[in-house]
């Protein structure tokens, strides 16, 4: 099995060395970045399986949160925030910004490894069981060895469902993600549930063996849709 890849974005050279050595000893493939711009340059051509991200970077005290926003606008790659900012509101803000976990400094290496393993377990195995892979850099989807051509909205729908396999996504959440209101629209969204049904139908036609008996995109009547696991 391919070893998972990790990007460490941290400006403290001592911490980078400790984490890099520990992850490599544990069998992970590792790349490191010391600044937000260096990390962005790496992510332009490569998507790791997980990112370990310090909140305080050379660019600013919230450089990590700014980088997290940049990542979340483009990818669902798991991100664990690491920071000396350990108050409850700091953790809540990071998690609400899209982080998958939060580790406070100082930390034990064993805890970091355990949390990385837990996040990877949550985000990888269910997708592998479905033989589904999503290459967010190239906007390509592969199912069971077949490359599937999707429209932008079909791709966004599948990517959203795959971000948390098994979780039921309410129709309202799908609407907000696929048809984000423009700033001058006062929060109004002119798409509706029928538009979601339309794209679920179109997506099923492309990825299901039998679209009439879907096994990948499952309707949970009265609630929304989930990725079948």
PDB file of C-alpha atoms in Angstrom:
ATOM      1  CA  UNK A   1       0.000   0.000   0.000  1.00  0.00           C
ATOM      2  CA  UNK A   2       1.255   3.501  -0.824  1.00  0.00           C
ATOM      3  CA  UNK A   3       2.591   5.362   2.214  1.00  0.00           C
ATOM      4  CA  UNK A   4       0.545   8.431   3.117  1.00  0.00           C
ATOM      5  CA  UNK A   5       2.120  11.795   2.327  1.00  0.00           C
ATOM      6  CA  UNK A   6       2.234  14.700   4.787  1.00  0.00           C
ATOM      7  CA  UNK A   7       3.017  18.384   4.335  1.00  0.00           C
ATOM      8  CA  UNK A   8       4.389  20.069   7.466  1.00  0.00           C
ATOM      9  CA  UNK A   9       3.971  23.849   7.366  1.00  0.00           C
ATOM     10  CA  UNK A  10       5.859  25.202  10.384  1.00  0.00           C
ATOM     11  CA  UNK A  11       8.402  28.013  10.818  1.00  0.00           C
ATOM     12  CA  UNK A  12      10.208  26.597  13.869  1.00  0.00           C
ATOM     13  CA  UNK A  13      13.190  24.652  12.471  1.00  0.00           C
ATOM     14  CA  UNK A  14      13.527  22.498  15.603  1.00  0.00           C
ATOM     15  CA  UNK A  15       9.881  21.383  15.472  1.00  0.00           C
ATOM     16  CA  UNK A  16      10.113  20.741  11.724  1.00  0.00           C
ATOM     17  CA  UNK A  17      13.135  18.494  12.271  1.00  0.00           C
ATOM     18  CA  UNK A  18      11.450  16.566  15.105  1.00  0.00           C
ATOM     19  CA  UNK A  19       8.220  15.995  13.162  1.00  0.00           C
ATOM     20  CA  UNK A  20       9.997  15.212   9.905  1.00  0.00           C
ATOM     21  CA  UNK A  21      12.212  12.580  11.543  1.00  0.00           C
ATOM     22  CA  UNK A  22       9.332  11.002  13.483  1.00  0.00           C
ATOM     23  CA  UNK A  23       6.982  10.794  10.492  1.00  0.00           C
ATOM     24  CA  UNK A  24       9.665   9.321   8.245  1.00  0.00           C
ATOM     25  CA  UNK A  25      10.535   6.712  10.885  1.00  0.00           C
ATOM     26  CA  UNK A  26       6.831   5.836  10.961  1.00  0.00           C
ATOM     27  CA  UNK A  27       6.781   5.256   7.197  1.00  0.00           C
ATOM     28  CA  UNK A  28       5.200   8.492   5.964  1.00  0.00           C
ATOM     29  CA  UNK A  29       6.406  10.504   2.984  1.00  0.00           C
ATOM     30  CA  UNK A  30       7.084  14.066   4.137  1.00  0.00           C
ATOM     31  CA  UNK A  31       7.594  17.507   2.627  1.00  0.00           C
ATOM     32  CA  UNK A  32       8.100  20.689   4.636  1.00  0.00           C
ATOM     33  CA  UNK A  33       7.375  24.385   4.134  1.00  0.00           C
ATOM     34  CA  UNK A  34       8.454  27.246   6.386  1.00  0.00           C
ATOM     35  CA  UNK A  35       6.138  29.970   5.026  1.00  0.00           C
ATOM     36  CA  UNK A  36       2.633  30.343   3.640  1.00  0.00           C
ATOM     37  CA  UNK A  37       3.949  31.230   0.175  1.00  0.00           C
ATOM     38  CA  UNK A  38       6.256  28.212   0.125  1.00  0.00           C
ATOM     39  CA  UNK A  39       3.324  25.956   1.039  1.00  0.00           C
ATOM     40  CA  UNK A  40       1.122  27.512  -1.660  1.00  0.00           C
ATOM     41  CA  UNK A  41       3.810  26.888  -4.271  1.00  0.00           C
ATOM     42  CA  UNK A  42       3.993  23.210  -3.269  1.00  0.00           C
ATOM     43  CA  UNK A  43       0.214  22.785  -3.269  1.00  0.00           C
ATOM     44  CA  UNK A  44      -0.014  24.206  -6.785  1.00  0.00           C
ATOM     45  CA  UNK A  45       1.511  20.990  -8.148  1.00  0.00           C
ATOM     46  CA  UNK A  46       0.985  18.403  -5.394  1.00  0.00           C
ATOM     47  CA  UNK A  47      -1.752  17.357  -2.988  1.00  0.00           C
ATOM     48  CA  UNK A  48      -0.649  15.529   0.170  1.00  0.00           C
ATOM     49  CA  UNK A  49      -2.837  13.101   2.092  1.00  0.00           C
ATOM     50  CA  UNK A  50      -2.696  15.373   5.156  1.00  0.00           C
ATOM     51  CA  UNK A  51      -1.366  18.804   6.135  1.00  0.00           C
ATOM     52  CA  UNK A  52       0.036  19.674   9.558  1.00  0.00           C
ATOM     53  CA  UNK A  53      -0.277  23.456   9.784  1.00  0.00           C
ATOM     54  CA  UNK A  54       0.978  25.955  12.355  1.00  0.00           C
ATOM     55  CA  UNK A  55      -1.323  28.942  12.881  1.00  0.00           C
ATOM     56  CA  UNK A  56       1.496  31.444  13.452  1.00  0.00           C
ATOM     57  CA  UNK A  57       3.651  31.759  10.326  1.00  0.00           C
ATOM     58  CA  UNK A  58       6.244  34.390   9.313  1.00  0.00           C
ATOM     59  CA  UNK A  59       3.685  36.296   7.225  1.00  0.00           C
ATOM     60  CA  UNK A  60       1.377  36.966  10.195  1.00  0.00           C
ATOM     61  CA  UNK A  61       0.123  35.612  13.516  1.00  0.00           C
ATOM     62  CA  UNK A  62      -2.832  34.158  11.621  1.00  0.00           C
ATOM     63  CA  UNK A  63      -0.930  33.061   8.524  1.00  0.00           C
ATOM     64  CA  UNK A  64      -1.981  29.460   9.123  1.00  0.00           C
ATOM     65  CA  UNK A  65      -5.671  30.377   9.169  1.00  0.00           C
ATOM     66  CA  UNK A  66      -5.212  32.374   5.965  1.00  0.00           C
ATOM     67  CA  UNK A  67      -3.516  29.377   4.365  1.00  0.00           C
ATOM     68  CA  UNK A  68      -6.318  27.119   5.631  1.00  0.00           C
ATOM     69  CA  UNK A  69      -8.880  29.345   3.887  1.00  0.00           C
ATOM     70  CA  UNK A  70      -6.797  29.137   0.695  1.00  0.00           C
ATOM     71  CA  UNK A  71      -6.692  25.326   0.966  1.00  0.00           C
ATOM     72  CA  UNK A  72     -10.402  24.922   1.722  1.00  0.00           C
ATOM     73  CA  UNK A  73     -11.340  27.006  -1.325  1.00  0.00           C
ATOM     74  CA  UNK A  74      -9.584  24.406  -3.475  1.00  0.00           C
ATOM     75  CA  UNK A  75      -9.384  21.095  -1.649  1.00  0.00           C
ATOM     76  CA  UNK A  76     -10.841  18.829   1.031  1.00  0.00           C
ATOM     77  CA  UNK A  77      -7.403  17.500   2.066  1.00  0.00           C
ATOM     78  CA  UNK A  78      -7.360  16.856   5.849  1.00  0.00           C
ATOM     79  CA  UNK A  79      -5.687  19.629   7.864  1.00  0.00           C
ATOM     80  CA  UNK A  80      -4.531  19.452  11.490  1.00  0.00           C
ATOM     81  CA  UNK A  81      -3.747  22.815  13.075  1.00  0.00           C
ATOM     82  CA  UNK A  82      -0.812  23.003  15.491  1.00  0.00           C
ATOM     83  CA  UNK A  83      -0.435  26.072  17.675  1.00  0.00           C
ATOM     84  CA  UNK A  84       0.714  27.573  20.951  1.00  0.00           C
ATOM     85  CA  UNK A  85      -2.671  29.340  20.901  1.00  0.00           C
ATOM     86  CA  UNK A  86      -4.500  26.862  23.084  1.00  0.00           C
ATOM     87  CA  UNK A  87      -7.579  28.694  24.369  1.00  0.00           C
ATOM     88  CA  UNK A  88     -10.935  27.090  23.650  1.00  0.00           C
ATOM     89  CA  UNK A  89     -11.996  29.922  21.332  1.00  0.00           C
ATOM     90  CA  UNK A  90      -8.771  29.511  19.297  1.00  0.00           C
ATOM     91  CA  UNK A  91      -9.515  25.807  18.838  1.00  0.00           C
ATOM     92  CA  UNK A  92     -13.150  26.462  17.945  1.00  0.00           C
ATOM     93  CA  UNK A  93     -12.174  29.142  15.416  1.00  0.00           C
ATOM     94  CA  UNK A  94      -9.698  26.797  13.744  1.00  0.00           C
ATOM     95  CA  UNK A  95     -12.153  23.911  13.552  1.00  0.00           C
ATOM     96  CA  UNK A  96     -14.910  26.139  12.192  1.00  0.00           C
ATOM     97  CA  UNK A  97     -12.483  27.454   9.573  1.00  0.00           C
ATOM     98  CA  UNK A  98     -12.203  23.922   8.200  1.00  0.00           C
ATOM     99  CA  UNK A  99      -9.517  22.158  10.241  1.00  0.00           C
ATOM    100  CA  UNK A 100     -10.043  18.456  10.961  1.00  0.00           C
ATOM    101  CA  UNK A 101      -8.247  18.544  14.320  1.00  0.00           C
ATOM    102  CA  UNK A 102      -6.252  20.874  16.583  1.00  0.00           C
ATOM    103  CA  UNK A 103      -3.071  20.101  18.529  1.00  0.00           C
ATOM    104  CA  UNK A 104      -1.778  22.489  21.192  1.00  0.00           C
ATOM    105  CA  UNK A 105       1.920  23.196  21.752  1.00  0.00           C
ATOM    106  CA  UNK A 106       3.871  21.883  23.528  1.00  0.00           C
ATOM    107  CA  UNK A 107       2.899  18.411  22.357  1.00  0.00           C
ATOM    108  CA  UNK A 108       4.083  14.814  22.643  1.00  0.00           C
ATOM    109  CA  UNK A 109       5.181  13.211  19.379  1.00  0.00           C
ATOM    110  CA  UNK A 110       3.133  10.115  20.208  1.00  0.00           C
ATOM    111  CA  UNK A 111      -0.013  12.248  20.420  1.00  0.00           C
ATOM    112  CA  UNK A 112       0.711  13.907  17.072  1.00  0.00           C
ATOM    113  CA  UNK A 113       1.208  10.502  15.428  1.00  0.00           C
ATOM    114  CA  UNK A 114      -1.990   9.154  16.989  1.00  0.00           C
ATOM    115  CA  UNK A 115      -4.035  12.145  15.826  1.00  0.00           C
ATOM    116  CA  UNK A 116      -2.613  11.933  12.296  1.00  0.00           C
ATOM    117  CA  UNK A 117      -3.469   8.229  12.162  1.00  0.00           C
ATOM    118  CA  UNK A 118      -7.006   8.921  13.426  1.00  0.00           C
ATOM    119  CA  UNK A 119      -7.677  11.667  10.866  1.00  0.00           C
ATOM    120  CA  UNK A 120      -6.337   9.518   8.025  1.00  0.00           C
ATOM    121  CA  UNK A 121      -8.542   6.621   9.157  1.00  0.00           C
ATOM    122  CA  UNK A 122     -11.599   8.887   9.055  1.00  0.00           C
ATOM    123  CA  UNK A 123     -10.859  10.374   5.656  1.00  0.00           C
ATOM    124  CA  UNK A 124      -9.298   7.581   3.594  1.00  0.00           C
ATOM    125  CA  UNK A 125     -10.600   4.013   4.066  1.00  0.00           C
ATOM    126  CA  UNK A 126     -14.259   4.538   3.134  1.00  0.00           C
ATOM    127  CA  UNK A 127     -13.237   6.159  -0.143  1.00  0.00           C
ATOM    128  CA  UNK A 128     -10.859   3.290  -0.921  1.00  0.00           C
ATOM    129  CA  UNK A 129     -13.625   0.732  -0.325  1.00  0.00           C
ATOM    130  CA  UNK A 130     -15.651   2.485  -3.020  1.00  0.00           C
ATOM    131  CA  UNK A 131     -12.609   2.429  -5.343  1.00  0.00           C
ATOM    132  CA  UNK A 132     -13.085   6.175  -5.690  1.00  0.00           C
ATOM    133  CA  UNK A 133     -10.243   8.651  -6.062  1.00  0.00           C
ATOM    134  CA  UNK A 134     -10.518  12.404  -6.573  1.00  0.00           C
ATOM    135  CA  UNK A 135      -7.538  14.344  -7.908  1.00  0.00           C
ATOM    136  CA  UNK A 136      -8.424  17.886  -6.896  1.00  0.00           C
ATOM    137  CA  UNK A 137      -5.444  19.450  -8.660  1.00  0.00           C
ATOM    138  CA  UNK A 138      -6.444  18.008 -12.039  1.00  0.00           C
ATOM    139  CA  UNK A 139     -10.189  17.915 -11.271  1.00  0.00           C
ATOM    140  CA  UNK A 140     -10.262  14.248 -12.235  1.00  0.00           C
ATOM    141  CA  UNK A 141     -12.377  11.445 -10.788  1.00  0.00           C
ATOM    142  CA  UNK A 142     -11.536   7.756 -11.039  1.00  0.00           C
ATOM    143  CA  UNK A 143     -13.951   4.992 -10.032  1.00  0.00           C
ATOM    144  CA  UNK A 144     -12.964   1.350 -10.240  1.00  0.00           C
ATOM    145  CA  UNK A 145     -10.126   2.171 -12.622  1.00  0.00           C
ATOM    146  CA  UNK A 146     -12.311   4.301 -14.916  1.00  0.00           C
ATOM    147  CA  UNK A 147     -11.715   8.023 -15.378  1.00  0.00           C
ATOM    148  CA  UNK A 148     -15.057   9.828 -15.213  1.00  0.00           C
ATOM    149  CA  UNK A 149     -15.648  13.157 -16.962  1.00  0.00           C
ATOM    150  CA  UNK A 150     -17.801  15.432 -14.787  1.00  0.00           C
ATOM    151  CA  UNK A 151     -19.142  18.946 -15.206  1.00  0.00           C
ATOM    152  CA  UNK A 152     -17.948  21.534 -12.628  1.00  0.00           C
ATOM    153  CA  UNK A 153     -21.125  21.237 -10.541  1.00  0.00           C
ATOM    154  CA  UNK A 154     -21.182  17.432 -10.737  1.00  0.00           C
ATOM    155  CA  UNK A 155     -17.556  17.445  -9.593  1.00  0.00           C
ATOM    156  CA  UNK A 156     -18.289  19.831  -6.698  1.00  0.00           C
ATOM    157  CA  UNK A 157     -21.244  17.694  -5.621  1.00  0.00           C
ATOM    158  CA  UNK A 158     -19.210  14.477  -5.584  1.00  0.00           C
ATOM    159  CA  UNK A 159     -16.289  16.181  -3.850  1.00  0.00           C
ATOM    160  CA  UNK A 160     -18.611  17.524  -1.144  1.00  0.00           C
ATOM    161  CA  UNK A 161     -20.169  14.104  -0.476  1.00  0.00           C
ATOM    162  CA  UNK A 162     -16.719  12.463  -0.503  1.00  0.00           C
ATOM    163  CA  UNK A 163     -15.383  14.963   2.052  1.00  0.00           C
ATOM    164  CA  UNK A 164     -17.242  12.980   4.743  1.00  0.00           C
ATOM    165  CA  UNK A 165     -18.285   9.520   3.475  1.00  0.00           C
ATOM    166  CA  UNK A 166     -21.444   8.228   5.115  1.00  0.00           C
ATOM    167  CA  UNK A 167     -22.483  11.618   6.462  1.00  0.00           C
ATOM    168  CA  UNK A 168     -25.887  12.876   5.307  1.00  0.00           C
ATOM    169  CA  UNK A 169     -25.570  16.295   3.646  1.00  0.00           C
ATOM    170  CA  UNK A 170     -28.824  18.283   3.894  1.00  0.00           C
ATOM    171  CA  UNK A 171     -30.155  19.692   0.633  1.00  0.00           C
ATOM    172  CA  UNK A 172     -29.728  23.235   2.021  1.00  0.00           C
ATOM    173  CA  UNK A 173     -26.019  22.639   2.664  1.00  0.00           C
ATOM    174  CA  UNK A 174     -25.548  21.275  -0.861  1.00  0.00           C
ATOM    175  CA  UNK A 175     -27.352  24.317  -2.277  1.00  0.00           C
ATOM    176  CA  UNK A 176     -25.117  26.697  -0.346  1.00  0.00           C
ATOM    177  CA  UNK A 177     -21.981  24.869  -1.498  1.00  0.00           C
ATOM    178  CA  UNK A 178     -22.870  24.508  -5.191  1.00  0.00           C
ATOM    179  CA  UNK A 179     -24.654  27.839  -5.617  1.00  0.00           C
ATOM    180  CA  UNK A 180     -22.891  30.176  -3.206  1.00  0.00           C
ATOM    181  CA  UNK A 181     -24.791  33.506  -3.040  1.00  0.00           C
ATOM    182  CA  UNK A 182     -22.919  36.513  -4.410  1.00  0.00           C
ATOM    183  CA  UNK A 183     -21.988  39.215  -1.856  1.00  0.00           C
ATOM    184  CA  UNK A 184     -24.604  41.605  -3.249  1.00  0.00           C
ATOM    185  CA  UNK A 185     -27.372  38.987  -3.205  1.00  0.00           C
ATOM    186  CA  UNK A 186     -28.245  39.587   0.487  1.00  0.00           C
ATOM    187  CA  UNK A 187     -27.894  35.867   1.142  1.00  0.00           C
ATOM    188  CA  UNK A 188     -30.554  34.913  -1.407  1.00  0.00           C
ATOM    189  CA  UNK A 189     -30.071  31.719  -3.354  1.00  0.00           C
ATOM    190  CA  UNK A 190     -32.228  31.323  -6.457  1.00  0.00           C
ATOM    191  CA  UNK A 191     -31.437  27.627  -6.879  1.00  0.00           C
ATOM    192  CA  UNK A 192     -33.688  25.155  -5.063  1.00  0.00           C
ATOM    193  CA  UNK A 193     -34.054  21.506  -4.141  1.00  0.00           C
ATOM    194  CA  UNK A 194     -35.012  20.573  -7.701  1.00  0.00           C
ATOM    195  CA  UNK A 195     -31.638  21.841  -8.913  1.00  0.00           C
ATOM    196  CA  UNK A 196     -29.919  19.555  -6.398  1.00  0.00           C
ATOM    197  CA  UNK A 197     -32.055  16.620  -7.583  1.00  0.00           C
ATOM    198  CA  UNK A 198     -31.098  17.421 -11.179  1.00  0.00           C
ATOM    199  CA  UNK A 199     -27.353  17.260 -10.483  1.00  0.00           C
ATOM    200  CA  UNK A 200     -27.702  14.158  -8.317  1.00  0.00           C
ATOM    201  CA  UNK A 201     -29.486  12.541 -11.281  1.00  0.00           C
ATOM    202  CA  UNK A 202     -26.767  13.658 -13.731  1.00  0.00           C
ATOM    203  CA  UNK A 203     -23.984  12.504 -11.400  1.00  0.00           C
ATOM    204  CA  UNK A 204     -25.594   9.095 -10.913  1.00  0.00           C
ATOM    205  CA  UNK A 205     -25.862   8.605 -14.682  1.00  0.00           C
ATOM    206  CA  UNK A 206     -22.080   8.938 -14.904  1.00  0.00           C
ATOM    207  CA  UNK A 207     -20.835   7.065 -11.837  1.00  0.00           C
ATOM    208  CA  UNK A 208     -23.444   4.428 -10.959  1.00  0.00           C
ATOM    209  CA  UNK A 209     -23.527   0.951 -12.515  1.00  0.00           C
ATOM    210  CA  UNK A 210     -27.326   1.196 -12.420  1.00  0.00           C
ATOM    211  CA  UNK A 211     -28.511   4.807 -11.871  1.00  0.00           C
ATOM    212  CA  UNK A 212     -31.995   3.494 -11.024  1.00  0.00           C
ATOM    213  CA  UNK A 213     -30.511   1.525  -8.104  1.00  0.00           C
ATOM    214  CA  UNK A 214     -27.755   3.844  -6.834  1.00  0.00           C
ATOM    215  CA  UNK A 215     -25.052   2.437  -4.582  1.00  0.00           C
ATOM    216  CA  UNK A 216     -22.741   5.462  -4.450  1.00  0.00           C
ATOM    217  CA  UNK A 217     -24.944   8.558  -4.130  1.00  0.00           C
ATOM    218  CA  UNK A 218     -27.695   7.583  -1.707  1.00  0.00           C
ATOM    219  CA  UNK A 219     -30.903   9.525  -1.055  1.00  0.00           C
ATOM    220  CA  UNK A 220     -31.859   9.785   2.612  1.00  0.00           C
ATOM    221  CA  UNK A 221     -35.507  10.692   2.234  1.00  0.00           C
ATOM    222  CA  UNK A 222     -36.510  13.851   4.040  1.00  0.00           C
ATOM    223  CA  UNK A 223     -32.907  14.758   4.896  1.00  0.00           C
ATOM    224  CA  UNK A 224     -30.527  14.856   1.932  1.00  0.00           C
ATOM    225  CA  UNK A 225     -27.808  12.744   0.332  1.00  0.00           C
ATOM    226  CA  UNK A 226     -24.763  10.762   1.379  1.00  0.00           C
ATOM    227  CA  UNK A 227     -21.919   8.860  -0.223  1.00  0.00           C
ATOM    228  CA  UNK A 228     -22.685   5.165   0.185  1.00  0.00           C
ATOM    229  CA  UNK A 229     -20.290   3.317   2.496  1.00  0.00           C
TER     230      UNK A 229
END
